[in-house]
Every structure is written in structure tokens, then in C-alpha cells.
XYZ file of C-alpha atoms in Angstrom:
704
model
C 6.954 -14.237 7.216
C 8.488 -11.421 5.175
C 6.071 -8.884 3.745
C 8.415 -6.215 2.413
C 8.276 -4.485 -0.960
C 11.502 -4.377 -2.983
C 12.030 -2.153 -6.024
C 14.495 -3.218 -8.721
C 15.577 -1.622 -11.989
C 17.555 -4.306 -13.851
C 17.956 -8.060 -14.271
C 20.846 -8.305 -11.826
C 18.874 -6.637 -9.036
C 15.882 -8.868 -9.772
C 18.046 -11.981 -9.527
C 19.394 -10.841 -6.171
C 15.893 -10.061 -4.864
C 14.657 -13.518 -5.850
C 17.692 -15.172 -4.269
C 16.946 -13.451 -0.958
C 13.179 -13.900 -1.068
C 11.559 -16.533 1.163
C 7.867 -15.763 0.848
C 5.494 -12.818 1.034
C 7.672 -10.300 -0.813
C 6.491 -8.028 -3.628
C 9.222 -7.171 -6.126
C 8.406 -4.027 -8.119
C 10.010 -3.747 -11.555
C 10.971 -0.414 -13.028
C 10.108 -0.083 -16.708
C 12.466 -1.863 -19.102
C 13.358 -5.230 -20.609
C 14.667 -7.751 -18.078
C 15.707 -10.308 -20.687
C 15.505 -13.996 -19.767
C 14.333 -15.048 -16.307
C 15.548 -18.537 -15.407
C 14.365 -19.813 -12.021
C 14.836 -23.428 -10.928
C 14.312 -25.482 -7.743
C 12.858 -22.532 -5.870
C 9.985 -23.116 -3.474
C 8.843 -20.008 -1.655
C 6.929 -20.625 1.569
C 4.218 -18.171 0.488
C 3.410 -16.050 -2.547
C 6.163 -13.902 -4.026
C 4.896 -11.331 -6.546
C 6.873 -9.870 -9.439
C 5.016 -6.757 -10.547
C 5.571 -3.699 -12.686
C 5.998 -0.627 -10.542
C 3.977 1.385 -13.065
C 1.110 -0.467 -14.712
C 1.146 2.119 -17.505
C 4.791 1.373 -18.301
C 5.053 -2.347 -17.796
C 8.368 -4.157 -17.506
C 9.005 -7.010 -19.932
C 10.784 -10.360 -20.275
C 12.011 -11.847 -23.538
C 12.169 -15.423 -22.173
C 10.975 -17.303 -19.089
C 11.994 -20.696 -17.694
C 10.426 -21.877 -14.442
C 11.278 -25.415 -13.285
C 10.337 -26.776 -9.850
C 9.101 -23.391 -8.686
C 6.221 -22.790 -6.277
C 4.253 -19.766 -5.036
C 5.223 -17.200 -7.666
C 2.941 -14.574 -9.236
C 3.557 -12.223 -12.158
C 1.351 -9.127 -12.223
C 1.205 -6.447 -14.943
C 4.200 -7.800 -16.874
C 4.794 -8.119 -20.636
C 6.194 -11.388 -22.016
C 7.519 -10.173 -25.328
C 8.684 -12.532 -28.081
C 10.499 -11.284 -31.180
C 10.869 -13.613 -34.138
C 14.405 -14.515 -35.221
C 15.404 -16.219 -38.446
C 15.505 -19.951 -37.900
C 12.855 -20.019 -35.159
C 10.392 -22.888 -35.419
C 6.677 -22.176 -35.563
C 6.369 -24.125 -32.296
C 8.995 -22.015 -30.521
C 8.180 -21.735 -26.786
C 9.899 -18.741 -25.227
C 7.851 -18.816 -21.987
C 7.768 -22.181 -20.182
C 6.609 -23.485 -16.805
C 7.539 -27.055 -15.860
C 7.206 -29.158 -12.682
C 5.877 -26.169 -10.778
C 2.919 -25.358 -8.554
C 0.975 -22.259 -7.496
C 2.155 -20.022 -10.326
C -0.021 -17.143 -11.552
C 0.023 -14.684 -14.453
C -2.317 -11.769 -13.751
C -3.124 -8.627 -15.738
C -0.233 -9.255 -18.102
C 0.492 -9.450 -21.836
C 1.907 -12.328 -23.885
C 2.940 -10.488 -27.033
C 3.883 -12.726 -29.945
C 5.338 -11.852 -33.307
C 4.668 -12.409 -36.972
C 7.211 -14.020 -39.249
C 7.033 -12.282 -42.583
C 8.670 -14.031 -45.530
C 9.337 -17.343 -43.746
C 7.699 -20.092 -45.757
C 4.283 -20.978 -44.379
C 4.066 -17.644 -42.594
C 4.834 -15.537 -45.655
C 1.597 -13.650 -45.047
C 2.830 -12.479 -41.670
C 0.933 -14.758 -39.265
C 1.932 -15.605 -35.718
C 4.867 -17.762 -34.684
C 5.576 -19.583 -31.416
C 3.511 -20.499 -28.370
C 2.554 -17.838 -25.851
C 2.673 -19.879 -22.632
C 3.693 -23.524 -22.389
C 2.952 -25.398 -19.121
C 3.816 -29.045 -18.407
C 3.703 -31.341 -15.360
C 2.468 -28.555 -13.111
C -0.448 -27.812 -10.791
C -2.485 -24.815 -9.711
C -1.622 -22.470 -12.563
C -3.740 -19.312 -12.920
C -3.910 -17.029 -15.952
C -6.265 -14.087 -15.379
C -6.894 -10.713 -16.978
C -4.141 -11.314 -19.527
C -3.867 -10.694 -23.287
C -2.479 -13.222 -25.803
C -1.977 -12.132 -29.412
C 0.077 -12.855 -32.555
C 0.971 -16.472 -31.742
C 0.876 -19.807 -33.533
C -0.829 -21.170 -30.403
C -1.792 -19.091 -27.411
C -1.539 -21.366 -24.352
C -0.627 -25.082 -24.220
C -0.870 -27.255 -21.086
C 0.064 -30.948 -20.833
C 0.057 -33.468 -17.965
C -1.082 -30.966 -15.343
C -3.773 -30.398 -12.710
C -5.678 -27.302 -11.675
C -5.541 -24.798 -14.556
C -7.644 -21.631 -14.281
C -7.971 -19.427 -17.382
C -10.210 -16.515 -16.397
C -10.994 -13.152 -17.956
C -8.390 -13.138 -20.729
C -8.353 -11.529 -24.182
C -7.083 -14.108 -26.709
C -6.956 -12.975 -30.321
C -4.992 -12.839 -33.583
C -3.949 -16.473 -33.171
C -2.867 -18.473 -36.201
C -3.851 -21.983 -35.011
C -5.184 -22.838 -31.511
C -6.086 -20.529 -28.671
C -6.068 -22.914 -25.701
C -4.793 -26.517 -25.836
C -5.016 -29.096 -23.025
C -3.919 -32.737 -22.942
C -4.177 -35.007 -19.903
C -5.123 -32.098 -17.662
C -7.568 -32.433 -14.764
C -9.532 -29.648 -13.083
C -9.719 -27.057 -15.855
C -11.692 -23.828 -15.479
C -12.056 -21.620 -18.589
C -14.333 -18.712 -17.711
C -15.212 -15.193 -18.894
C -12.650 -15.068 -21.709
C -12.970 -13.154 -24.987
C -11.528 -15.399 -27.719
C -11.757 -13.866 -31.169
C -10.366 -12.877 -34.574
C -8.082 -15.812 -35.392
C -6.133 -15.650 -38.651
C -4.934 -18.644 -40.628
C -1.595 -18.847 -42.439
C -2.003 -19.636 -46.128
C -0.670 -23.081 -47.045
C 0.250 -24.013 -43.472
C -2.427 -26.684 -43.002
C -3.080 -25.381 -39.485
C -6.073 -26.907 -37.734
C -7.684 -23.916 -36.032
C -9.498 -24.431 -32.703
C -10.343 -21.753 -30.208
C -10.242 -24.431 -27.487
C -8.910 -27.938 -28.047
C -8.777 -30.702 -25.438
C -6.718 -33.602 -26.729
C -5.845 -37.137 -25.617
C -2.617 -37.594 -27.545
C -1.003 -38.830 -24.318
C -3.545 -41.658 -24.201
C -5.568 -40.359 -21.265
C -8.691 -38.234 -20.980
C -9.067 -35.135 -18.838
C -11.449 -34.851 -15.875
C -13.450 -32.012 -14.331
C -13.576 -29.480 -17.150
C -15.649 -26.290 -16.945
C -15.957 -23.966 -19.963
C -18.355 -21.230 -18.925
C -19.486 -17.707 -19.850
C -16.939 -17.101 -22.608
C -17.448 -15.131 -25.821
C -16.078 -16.812 -28.954
C -16.315 -14.500 -31.951
C -14.873 -15.001 -35.407
C -15.095 -11.218 -35.725
C -13.189 -10.063 -38.780
C -10.886 -13.076 -38.716
C -11.067 -16.561 -40.237
C -13.556 -19.246 -39.235
C -12.396 -21.822 -36.689
C -13.643 -24.821 -34.827
C -14.747 -23.402 -31.510
C -14.795 -25.980 -28.681
C -13.273 -29.221 -29.926
C -12.625 -32.456 -28.013
C -11.823 -35.017 -30.704
C -10.776 -38.633 -30.511
C -7.134 -38.167 -31.548
C -7.149 -41.687 -32.961
C -7.781 -43.249 -29.541
C -10.488 -45.686 -28.388
C -12.940 -43.163 -26.958
C -15.060 -45.908 -25.358
C -12.135 -46.817 -23.077
C -12.932 -45.331 -19.617
C -9.285 -44.284 -19.238
C -9.421 -42.386 -22.515
C -12.817 -40.764 -21.992
C -13.081 -37.285 -20.563
C -15.107 -37.165 -17.323
C -17.297 -34.459 -15.832
C -17.458 -31.764 -18.495
C -19.599 -28.635 -18.197
C -20.124 -26.314 -21.184
C -22.347 -23.497 -19.906
C -23.410 -19.973 -20.781
C -21.033 -19.413 -23.713
C -21.699 -17.244 -26.774
C -20.316 -18.507 -30.094
C -20.327 -16.601 -33.395
C -18.532 -18.642 -36.015
C -18.631 -20.172 -39.499
C -17.524 -23.776 -38.922
C -19.603 -26.914 -38.343
C -17.854 -27.759 -35.067
C -19.365 -25.263 -32.642
C -19.346 -27.555 -29.606
C -18.029 -30.971 -30.671
C -17.197 -33.472 -27.951
C -16.297 -37.132 -28.353
C -16.006 -39.844 -25.717
C -17.177 -38.256 -22.474
C -18.790 -39.619 -19.316
C -20.704 -36.939 -17.431
C -21.437 -34.025 -19.766
C -23.711 -31.005 -19.445
C -24.093 -28.577 -22.357
C -26.481 -25.891 -21.190
C -27.497 -22.272 -21.840
C -25.119 -21.685 -24.756
C -25.853 -19.435 -27.744
C -24.235 -20.904 -30.886
C -24.823 -18.825 -34.008
C -23.667 -18.579 -37.585
C -22.033 -15.334 -38.629
C -23.259 -13.488 -41.684
C -22.132 -15.327 -44.814
C -20.635 -12.095 -46.139
C -17.881 -12.475 -43.536
C -16.766 -15.852 -44.833
C -14.398 -16.805 -47.587
C -14.462 -20.372 -48.874
C -16.993 -22.815 -47.453
C -19.880 -21.736 -45.285
C -20.805 -24.043 -42.410
C -23.339 -23.586 -39.633
C -21.975 -24.408 -36.140
C -23.816 -27.161 -34.242
C -23.719 -29.113 -30.982
C -22.184 -32.463 -31.875
C -21.719 -35.131 -29.171
C -20.525 -38.661 -29.907
C -23.428 -41.069 -29.415
C -21.413 -43.372 -27.143
C -20.967 -40.662 -24.538
C -22.560 -41.338 -21.147
C -24.678 -39.330 -18.698
C -25.320 -36.403 -21.019
C -27.580 -33.372 -20.501
C -28.135 -30.893 -23.346
C -30.675 -28.211 -22.496
C -31.573 -24.522 -22.929
C -29.161 -23.990 -25.826
C -29.625 -21.988 -29.026
C -28.146 -23.854 -32.005
C -29.059 -25.021 -35.496
C -28.728 -28.738 -34.695
C -28.021 -31.145 -31.866
C -26.348 -34.316 -33.085
C -25.628 -37.598 -31.302
C -28.882 -38.169 -29.416
C -30.868 -41.211 -30.509
C -32.878 -42.041 -27.405
C -30.082 -43.090 -25.030
C -31.575 -43.651 -21.566
C -28.850 -41.694 -19.784
C -29.219 -38.607 -22.017
C -31.506 -35.657 -21.294
C -32.063 -33.402 -24.319
C -34.747 -30.770 -23.742
C -35.793 -27.118 -24.040
C -33.320 -26.237 -26.790
C -34.120 -23.584 -29.405
C -33.019 -25.167 -32.681
C -33.152 -22.406 -35.268
C -31.633 -21.831 -38.710
C -29.917 -18.690 -40.032
C -32.953 -17.796 -42.135
C -34.907 -17.477 -38.851
C -32.412 -15.173 -37.138
C -34.242 -11.985 -38.090
C -37.300 -13.295 -36.207
C -35.247 -14.105 -33.114
C -32.574 -11.420 -32.839
C -31.875 -7.738 -33.045
C -28.480 -7.136 -34.647
C -26.836 -4.814 -32.151
C -23.415 -5.267 -33.762
C -22.053 -7.151 -36.755
C -18.457 -7.836 -37.664
C -18.612 -6.033 -41.006
C -19.516 -2.754 -39.305
C -18.335 -3.083 -35.714
C -15.576 -5.678 -35.896
C -17.490 -8.044 -33.630
C -20.953 -9.617 -33.338
C -23.744 -9.057 -30.816
C -27.216 -10.506 -31.439
C -29.826 -9.443 -28.894
C -32.898 -11.618 -28.250
C -36.263 -10.266 -29.407
C -39.015 -10.386 -26.752
C -41.623 -13.050 -27.500
C -39.365 -15.031 -29.845
C -38.816 -18.776 -29.421
C -35.432 -18.093 -27.836
C -37.074 -15.742 -25.344
C -40.044 -17.962 -24.442
C -37.801 -21.004 -23.919
C -35.389 -18.903 -21.846
C -32.657 -20.493 -23.948
C -29.121 -19.372 -24.584
C -26.450 -17.471 -22.698
C -27.382 -14.729 -20.256
C -24.419 -12.697 -21.515
C -26.570 -11.516 -24.434
C -28.999 -9.883 -21.996
C -26.390 -7.180 -21.352
C -25.903 -6.217 -25.017
C -24.778 -3.817 -26.285
C -21.480 -3.490 -24.438
C -17.774 -3.388 -25.170
C -16.178 -6.839 -25.168
C -12.843 -5.233 -24.323
C -14.352 -3.711 -21.202
C -16.253 -6.890 -20.343
C -13.088 -8.987 -20.390
C -11.949 -7.020 -17.374
C -15.001 -8.156 -15.451
C -13.677 -11.648 -15.353
C -10.505 -10.931 -13.450
C -10.884 -11.491 -9.753
C -7.404 -10.240 -8.930
C -5.522 -7.075 -9.645
C -8.438 -4.968 -10.836
C -7.161 -1.531 -11.629
C -3.485 -2.533 -11.870
C -3.588 -3.785 -15.408
C -1.915 -0.872 -17.044
C -1.825 -1.095 -20.799
C -4.822 -3.363 -20.951
C -6.720 -0.795 -18.945
C -10.092 -2.319 -19.788
C -9.357 -5.072 -17.308
C -9.922 -2.827 -14.367
C -13.160 -1.156 -15.446
C -16.078 -3.476 -15.060
C -15.071 -6.505 -13.025
C -15.782 -5.251 -9.565
C -19.092 -3.699 -10.494
C -20.535 -6.793 -12.129
C -19.542 -9.137 -9.375
C -20.735 -6.899 -6.601
C -24.083 -6.041 -8.134
C -25.295 -9.465 -8.988
C -24.025 -11.239 -5.875
C -25.448 -8.853 -3.344
C -28.753 -8.378 -5.085
C -29.586 -12.025 -5.375
C -28.698 -12.849 -1.812
C -30.551 -9.937 -0.307
C -33.800 -10.360 -2.177
C -34.437 -14.027 -2.007
C -32.759 -14.880 1.307
C -34.507 -12.566 3.691
C -38.011 -12.808 2.324
C -38.096 -16.555 2.198
C -36.678 -17.065 5.655
C -39.435 -15.106 7.328
C -42.294 -16.787 5.521
C -41.321 -20.404 5.488
C -39.444 -20.735 8.798
C -42.064 -19.387 11.142
C -44.962 -21.054 9.355
C -43.429 -24.478 9.483
C -42.546 -24.192 13.166
C -45.983 -23.079 14.255
C -48.044 -25.589 12.326
C -45.953 -28.682 12.475
C -44.148 -28.446 15.848
C -47.003 -27.491 18.125
C -49.640 -29.592 16.389
C -47.718 -32.814 16.474
C -46.460 -32.327 19.999
C -49.956 -31.597 21.233
C -51.393 -34.721 19.681
C -48.965 -37.278 20.944
C -47.576 -35.737 24.124
C -49.842 -35.966 27.093
C -49.236 -33.800 30.104
C -45.472 -33.822 30.537
C -44.523 -34.142 26.898
C -46.902 -31.366 25.951
C -45.448 -28.965 28.477
C -41.783 -29.698 27.885
C -42.020 -30.357 24.161
C -43.911 -27.185 23.339
C -41.907 -25.023 25.662
C -38.519 -26.178 24.464
C -39.396 -26.296 20.795
C -41.201 -22.983 20.893
C -38.554 -21.087 22.804
C -35.258 -22.446 21.571
C -36.423 -23.951 18.294
C -37.896 -20.812 16.796
C -35.003 -18.613 17.775
C -32.172 -20.948 16.932
C -33.428 -23.606 14.612
C -36.241 -21.690 12.969
C -35.216 -22.226 9.372
C -33.253 -25.391 9.599
C -35.305 -28.152 11.062
C -38.054 -27.203 13.459
C -40.635 -28.690 11.134
C -38.780 -31.943 11.157
C -38.722 -32.023 14.931
C -42.457 -31.468 15.090
C -43.451 -34.094 12.560
C -41.068 -36.944 12.948
C -39.652 -36.458 16.401
C -42.656 -36.359 18.677
C -42.902 -39.987 19.606
C -39.269 -40.977 19.432
C -36.986 -37.989 19.236
C -38.946 -35.741 21.569
C -38.537 -38.104 24.490
C -34.861 -38.812 23.938
C -33.543 -35.314 23.644
C -35.148 -33.100 21.007
C -35.846 -30.312 23.446
C -32.440 -30.196 25.087
C -29.845 -32.039 23.106
C -31.383 -32.304 19.640
C -32.832 -28.883 18.897
C -31.247 -26.722 21.526
C -27.685 -28.037 21.321
C -27.168 -30.440 18.452
C -28.210 -28.052 15.684
C -27.186 -24.457 16.436
C -27.161 -23.367 12.762
C -29.361 -20.505 11.602
C -29.719 -20.441 7.808
C -30.307 -16.896 6.622
C -27.885 -16.444 3.686
C -29.913 -18.334 1.074
C -33.260 -20.077 1.476
C -34.981 -21.591 -1.549
C -38.266 -19.823 -2.313
C -40.344 -22.910 -3.101
C -43.606 -21.031 -3.580
C -42.192 -19.045 -6.496
C -40.262 -21.812 -8.253
C -42.879 -22.160 -10.961
C -43.451 -18.489 -11.793
C -41.002 -18.474 -14.705
C -39.261 -15.241 -13.727
C -35.942 -16.665 -12.571
C -34.137 -16.167 -15.865
C -30.688 -15.397 -14.525
C -29.638 -19.022 -14.144
C -32.583 -20.808 -15.795
C -33.514 -22.034 -12.342
C -36.743 -23.754 -11.439
C -38.733 -26.919 -11.967
C -37.517 -29.459 -14.501
C -39.399 -32.352 -16.074
C -42.801 -32.759 -14.468
C -41.797 -31.474 -11.029
C -44.607 -29.438 -9.421
C -45.153 -27.161 -6.439
C -48.106 -28.141 -4.257
C -49.626 -26.136 -1.414
C -50.103 -28.134 1.784
C -51.320 -27.271 5.270
C -47.668 -26.970 6.314
C -46.728 -24.755 3.359
C -45.593 -25.251 -0.262
C -43.614 -28.355 -1.204
C -41.922 -29.584 -4.372
C -43.213 -32.955 -5.531
C -40.861 -35.163 -7.567
C -41.942 -38.518 -8.955
C -38.497 -40.090 -9.418
C -38.787 -40.045 -13.206
C -36.570 -37.407 -14.870
C -37.746 -34.467 -12.773
C -35.695 -32.228 -10.503
C -35.191 -28.663 -9.276
C -32.382 -26.572 -10.711
C -31.129 -24.014 -8.198
C -28.064 -23.016 -10.212
C -24.833 -21.429 -9.129
C -24.757 -19.566 -5.863
C -21.775 -17.348 -6.563
C -21.740 -15.917 -3.067
C -20.613 -19.297 -1.702
C -18.105 -20.374 -4.348
C -15.054 -19.157 -2.418
C -16.368 -19.939 1.065
C -14.063 -22.141 3.146
C -17.023 -23.005 5.363
C -20.348 -24.198 4.046
C -23.528 -25.710 5.408
C -26.757 -26.776 3.765
C -29.979 -28.190 5.111
C -32.927 -29.970 3.488
C -36.379 -31.111 4.699
C -37.878 -33.966 2.703
C -40.331 -36.842 2.723
C -39.380 -39.843 0.608
C -42.028 -42.049 -0.995
C -41.866 -45.313 1.006
C -42.410 -47.261 -2.234
C -39.335 -45.786 -3.910
C -36.610 -48.266 -4.833
C -32.929 -47.809 -5.486
C -30.637 -44.920 -4.507
C -32.040 -41.384 -4.776
C -29.942 -38.245 -5.249
C -31.490 -35.669 -2.939
C -29.093 -32.666 -2.960
C -26.388 -32.326 -5.604
C -23.587 -29.977 -6.616
C -21.575 -32.044 -9.048
C -18.091 -33.003 -7.818
C -18.553 -30.708 -4.795
C -21.368 -32.003 -2.566
C -23.979 -34.722 -2.647
C -26.643 -36.272 -0.431
C -28.273 -39.510 -1.587
C -30.724 -41.863 0.074
C -29.748 -45.520 -0.149
C -32.268 -48.183 -1.070
C -32.512 -49.380 2.549
C -33.328 -45.896 3.904
C -29.751 -45.006 4.733
C -27.694 -41.996 3.688
C -24.662 -41.417 1.463
C -22.909 -38.045 1.884
C -20.234 -36.787 -0.521
C -17.823 -33.876 -0.069
C -14.947 -33.071 -2.419
C -11.614 -33.860 -0.781
C -7.995 -34.430 -1.713
C -6.778 -38.013 -1.817
C -10.264 -39.460 -2.302
C -12.473 -39.943 -5.335
C -15.674 -37.927 -5.104
C -17.826 -41.059 -4.851
C -15.846 -42.248 -1.808
C -18.099 -40.593 0.716
C -19.664 -41.394 4.081
C -22.456 -43.936 4.431
C -24.984 -44.462 7.209
C -27.344 -47.443 7.379
C -30.669 -48.045 9.142
C -31.838 -44.439 9.413
C -35.370 -45.154 8.108
C -35.239 -42.124 5.821
C -37.639 -43.838 3.405
C -40.405 -44.419 5.950
C -42.773 -41.804 4.475
C -42.227 -39.334 7.320
C -40.629 -35.914 7.128
C -36.895 -35.786 7.829
C -34.120 -33.192 7.919
C -30.463 -33.549 6.962
C -27.925 -30.815 7.708
C -24.315 -30.961 6.496
C -21.652 -28.567 7.844
C -18.022 -28.497 6.686
C -14.876 -26.390 7.078
C -12.050 -27.050 4.615
C -9.468 -25.053 6.595
C -9.958 -27.085 9.771
C -11.006 -30.191 7.752
C -14.062 -30.639 9.918
C -17.312 -32.254 8.765
C -20.517 -32.748 10.743
C -23.782 -34.291 9.564
C -27.041 -34.198 11.486
C -30.110 -36.274 10.733
C -33.280 -35.061 12.428
C -31.140 -32.913 14.736
C -29.065 -35.883 15.874
C -25.346 -35.725 15.103
C -24.454 -38.857 13.112
C -20.961 -37.833 11.945
C -18.154 -35.724 13.374
C -15.138 -36.223 11.096
C -11.705 -34.570 10.904
C -9.890 -37.302 8.988
C -10.046 -35.917 5.441
C -8.463 -33.052 3.559
C -11.604 -31.299 2.305
C -11.237 -29.125 -0.807
C -14.475 -27.764 -2.292
C -13.694 -24.138 -3.204
C -12.197 -22.891 -6.455
C -15.113 -21.784 -8.599
C -15.641 -24.903 -10.729
C -19.326 -24.855 -9.867
C -21.842 -26.929 -11.793
C -24.597 -25.452 -9.680
C -26.936 -26.792 -7.013
C -29.949 -28.995 -7.620
C -32.544 -31.003 -5.705
C -32.543 -34.309 -7.496
C -30.381 -34.359 -10.639
C -30.661 -34.383 -14.399
C -28.906 -37.735 -14.367
C -29.800 -41.126 -12.912
C -30.985 -41.808 -9.362
C -33.951 -39.442 -9.253
C -35.567 -38.497 -5.953
C -39.155 -39.634 -5.401
C -41.057 -37.637 -2.786
C -41.518 -34.115 -1.401
C -39.019 -31.397 -0.517
C -40.297 -28.642 1.743
C -37.135 -26.690 2.599
C -33.596 -26.099 1.339
C -31.041 -23.543 2.516
C -27.308 -22.754 2.272
C -25.134 -20.699 4.616
C -21.415 -20.059 5.089
C -21.546 -18.934 8.711
C -21.124 -22.440 10.083
C -21.794 -23.171 13.745
C -20.640 -26.664 14.570
C -22.126 -28.797 17.315
C -19.990 -28.687 20.436
C -19.551 -32.384 21.149
C -17.949 -31.668 24.528
C -21.074 -29.935 25.804
C -23.429 -32.927 25.644
C -23.421 -36.673 25.717
C -24.303 -37.335 22.076
C -21.427 -39.781 21.747
C -21.776 -41.629 24.948
């Protein structure tokens, strides 16, 4: 594969470089305007990058047409539109169609104002910044959009990532999606929109439509700042009905997460979502700007969900109202701080306001309702800071090469590095030492001693003690001791089960059960939900869940979000009187473990070509017999290899699916869920690791 770097200085040389490229090349552009780039039916075997040679003097294009193109990245490039008489307001100078794996990083989409042209006589934006149709895997990161009619429109596509961008001075809509699956909108600064007098524009910072007659699935809108600033009020996050039957499953949106956003605005529709199945609105701060900023009507933004929506969780938000909930059995509405503008002075310290600073930042006062409920976005905990600098934090690629938007490169690396490493180091190591050794000593030796006379006692204790503690310490020794003495111990726990079948050591992240209830884990609002409790037992602390709207929120584990390998392990005891399926471990649309009503197991892993619910099922495992059990799942999406062990016995070794669970669209981990199918019983251990050690099936006779 070619890896050379080619420098060009004009459009003709660029065309020649692209004609000769096959994959892996970086084409550096000297400063200047390269006019229109028209690339069709071009599939590079690997990524080709078009990049400004000098990020402080970025090259530009006046038009772009990509059609049936794959594996192309633009980095530190300006897409510069200049209004011409006769242009329509919906002009689209930069288009991507029928393409895949196309990225725009650290770039600028620079629109234009149309002074003296009818509805834009006041000089508001014309045209659409980026227009994408019928495409997949399109990334826009660390990029600025300004002075457009609409910033970014995507139709009939799949896999759109909009991360760490600065979107402002937009006349109508910032981001528009219609019939698009797998959307991630994260860490963007969307602000200061400006309406055009007499145009009738319907302003939305984010709009997800269904004009094509189909809903969109798997939508994550997380950790963005939406600020009216010194601009005009807008609807913020809007998913309307578009005149369609929103009770039709094909029209409904599915699996929508709105998490950790900050909204400062002056319109009723703060977060308004109609016709959705599978919605979580959590940890958002939705506030009304000072009335002095507004002209015309003054409206307080709310959370507004259509009452016919299904499987809805709304919790830990700050907002003036939550509309749509009227006791629906599949809705969970709890721990929200509903406050009115006349209470803001009791709740917030005004660290910045638009009149003075051009933007808003309201810090939470210690001891206020917002503080005691731990409600709202964690972004406000870092106030005061520069939004322009913060936008750079969101870009995962090209930090430091941004050029004219130099803020992109300042804070991204620092934020990611600090929080990831700190969390893993503190909680992982401490917990492993305490809970692993304790469980092994108490449960393994005691049980073996009781039931194993003579021979069993000698071989069981020796094998479990020697190889179990060293190898399987954190992941299932307790299970072996409790449930495997009579049955498993005889048939291979010492040699095949513990020593060979489960080589994993979990030391990256181990849930600290003892401290779940201490209320200090603010970062992701983790901890016990509903009436879940931690109980001390002779074998150590356990979480008790009663199967009735209680669960444990672990939250996002950012350190694993891009891991191609992943393993997790759980020790549990199910109430033998429980009925129906029980969700045990859950990371929505990524991973799931559920107990079936007959004591079997359903395991779910995100994969291409299969719906998420089309998992793997195992009957007659007696997992609901009231005894302690362990389940360990290990998967590699590069080699497409999945193994599942139950009580250290390998029950699945699969290489038939195309696994695909990375990509950052994390809803977060939980034990039990906020939705239906609650777990009833005790959980004594949970851990995650990305250093996967699969069972060597050629080294033992597990399969015959």
C-alpha cells in the first residue's frame, strides 16, 4: 500500500495526484483557491488525505462534488462559498452523494450573506454548508460552519458523526437529518443563529425529520452546548411529526439518547421529540436566557415528549417543565430539577451572560436543588471556560493541525487524557485487590471443604487456590467455590474450568460495589437507582435488586469505547421465584445479557447484518436456581470471535458474525436497566477489560 506524501500547488496537479492515488497517500495543498473539485466513481483501497500544507494558510475550494467515492479525508481545508446574483437560498455548493468513509476534519465551511436579495435583504446567510445524501460513514470533526441558510443536511444515509464543531451565524437550521441511522452529535458548540426578516424560516439548531416517510434509528446527541448568545431564539433539539403517523413503527424514531447537553435559549421547544420508541433524556441543563436578550415573545424552553412514545426515561435534567408523562408504565421520570427562571438566582452563579460576554454560563450553587439532586450536565462543572477553546476538545483527530481555527488544537488532548486515565487508575486497582481476594478465600475454600471429602478437598483446594487466585482471581473464583463444588468441581473446575477455560484477568475496570451508595460519583451520575441497595454479606458487599424499577447505572466507560476487543464478567444470584426475562448486564445497542424465564441465557452483541435483538440463546442452564453463577463474555470485532463462559464452562465459541460494537455511540453500562425486564436478585461482581484472552479450544476437550 502506498504511503507517500505528495505536494501540489494548483488544481491541475491535484487532479493528477488523485488520478494516480490508490490508497494511503497524503496530498498536501499549497495555499490558494483550487476551484471546483469533482470526483466520481473513485474507490480508494485505504484512506487518501487532502490536507493544507500550512494549517495557518489553508487552501480552499469553491465547489465540491463527490459521487461514489470512498476512503477520502479532507483536513484543514476551507470550503468557501461566495454568493452570486440568482443563487437560490438552498444552493448547495458542497455535496457528497453515494459515498462512504468520507471525513472533513479541522476545516471551515464559510458561507456568504446575500445583501439586497429579497428575503435576505438584511444580509443573512444563503446556501447549505454541506449536503450529504445516500452515503455512509461520514465524519465531520473540529470544523466551523458559519453564514449559511442551513449548516449541514443529511438524507437517506447511515453512520454520521458530527463531533467537536463550531456551528454559528446560521439563518435557519444548524443540523438536519432525515431517514438517517446511527447518528452521533457530540461536543459541538452551536450558537448565535440569526433569522432573516420576512423569510418565514423555521429555526432549529438540530432537526431530525421524517419527510421521507421513515424514522431514524440509533441517535445520540450528547455533551453539546446550545447557546442563543447574542443571536435570535431558536428551537433547540426538534424531532417533529412532519405530518406523518408517528404511531407507525416504521415512522417512529428508535433508540434516541439525549444526554449531558447545555441549552440556553428563549423558545418553548428545548428538547421536543415526537413518536419515538426507546428514548433516554438524561443529565441535560435546559435554561431560559435573560429576557433582556429577547425581542418579541418570551418562551421558557422545556422537555416535551409525545405521550405515545414508548420505553422512555427522563431523569437528572434541569428544566422548567417535563411534558408528556401521564403515568405510562414504560416511562421512568425521576430525579429532575424542575425550576423556573425566578428561582435561577437561588440555583446558579452567573459566570457569563450574553449581554456582557456574548455567551451564557450558569454555574451551580453548592447546596441548591440542582446540586443536591446531582442534576444537569457535567459540562457546567468546568465553568468558567472559553467555548471556542472547548470546541477543540471534542476533536479526536488532527489536534494541532487546525490552523485558522487554532482553538481546536488546544484543549482536546488534555481533557481526554486526564479524565480517562484518572478514572481507570483509581477505581480499577483498588477494587480488584479488595473484592477478588476476599471472595476467593471465603467462598472457594469454605464450600470445597464442606462438600469435598478427602480427595475433593485436596484437589479442589489446591487447584482453586493456586491457579484460581492467580489467574481467575477477579473473574469467577467465587462462583467456582459456591456453585461448582458438587457438580463442577468433579467434572473439571480445577483443570479445565478454572485453569484453562477462563484465562481472563479483569484489572482494567472493576465495579466498586461497596461505595455505590456514597453519593460521590457525580461525573456520570452513576450509582443505585430506584430502591436498589448495597448489603454486606459474609462473602462481601452485594447489590440487591427486587425486579421492580431498580438498577445500577455504571455509565460510560470512555476507555473502552474504541476497543476492538472487549470482555466483561458478572457474578449474580437470581431469585428463584422471579418470572419472565431479566436484563442482567446492558449497554444499549452494544451488549446485553438477559436471563430467560426458564433459567437460560440470551446474549446480545452488536453486529452487521443482524438486528441487535437477534442474539445467542442457551436453554437449561439453571441460572435461576438461587445459587451464585458467573457469566463471562469475550469478543473481538477484528477477528469476529465471540466466546461466552457460564460458571467457567465454555458454552459458545462463534466466528460466524461480523461484530461491530465500537464507534463511540455509547449509552453507558448498567446492571439491570431503566426499562422493562428488571433483574431480581443479587450482583456481587462486575468487571470490564479490553485485554481479551480467549479460551484455547484446541488445548482441552471442552467440545468433545
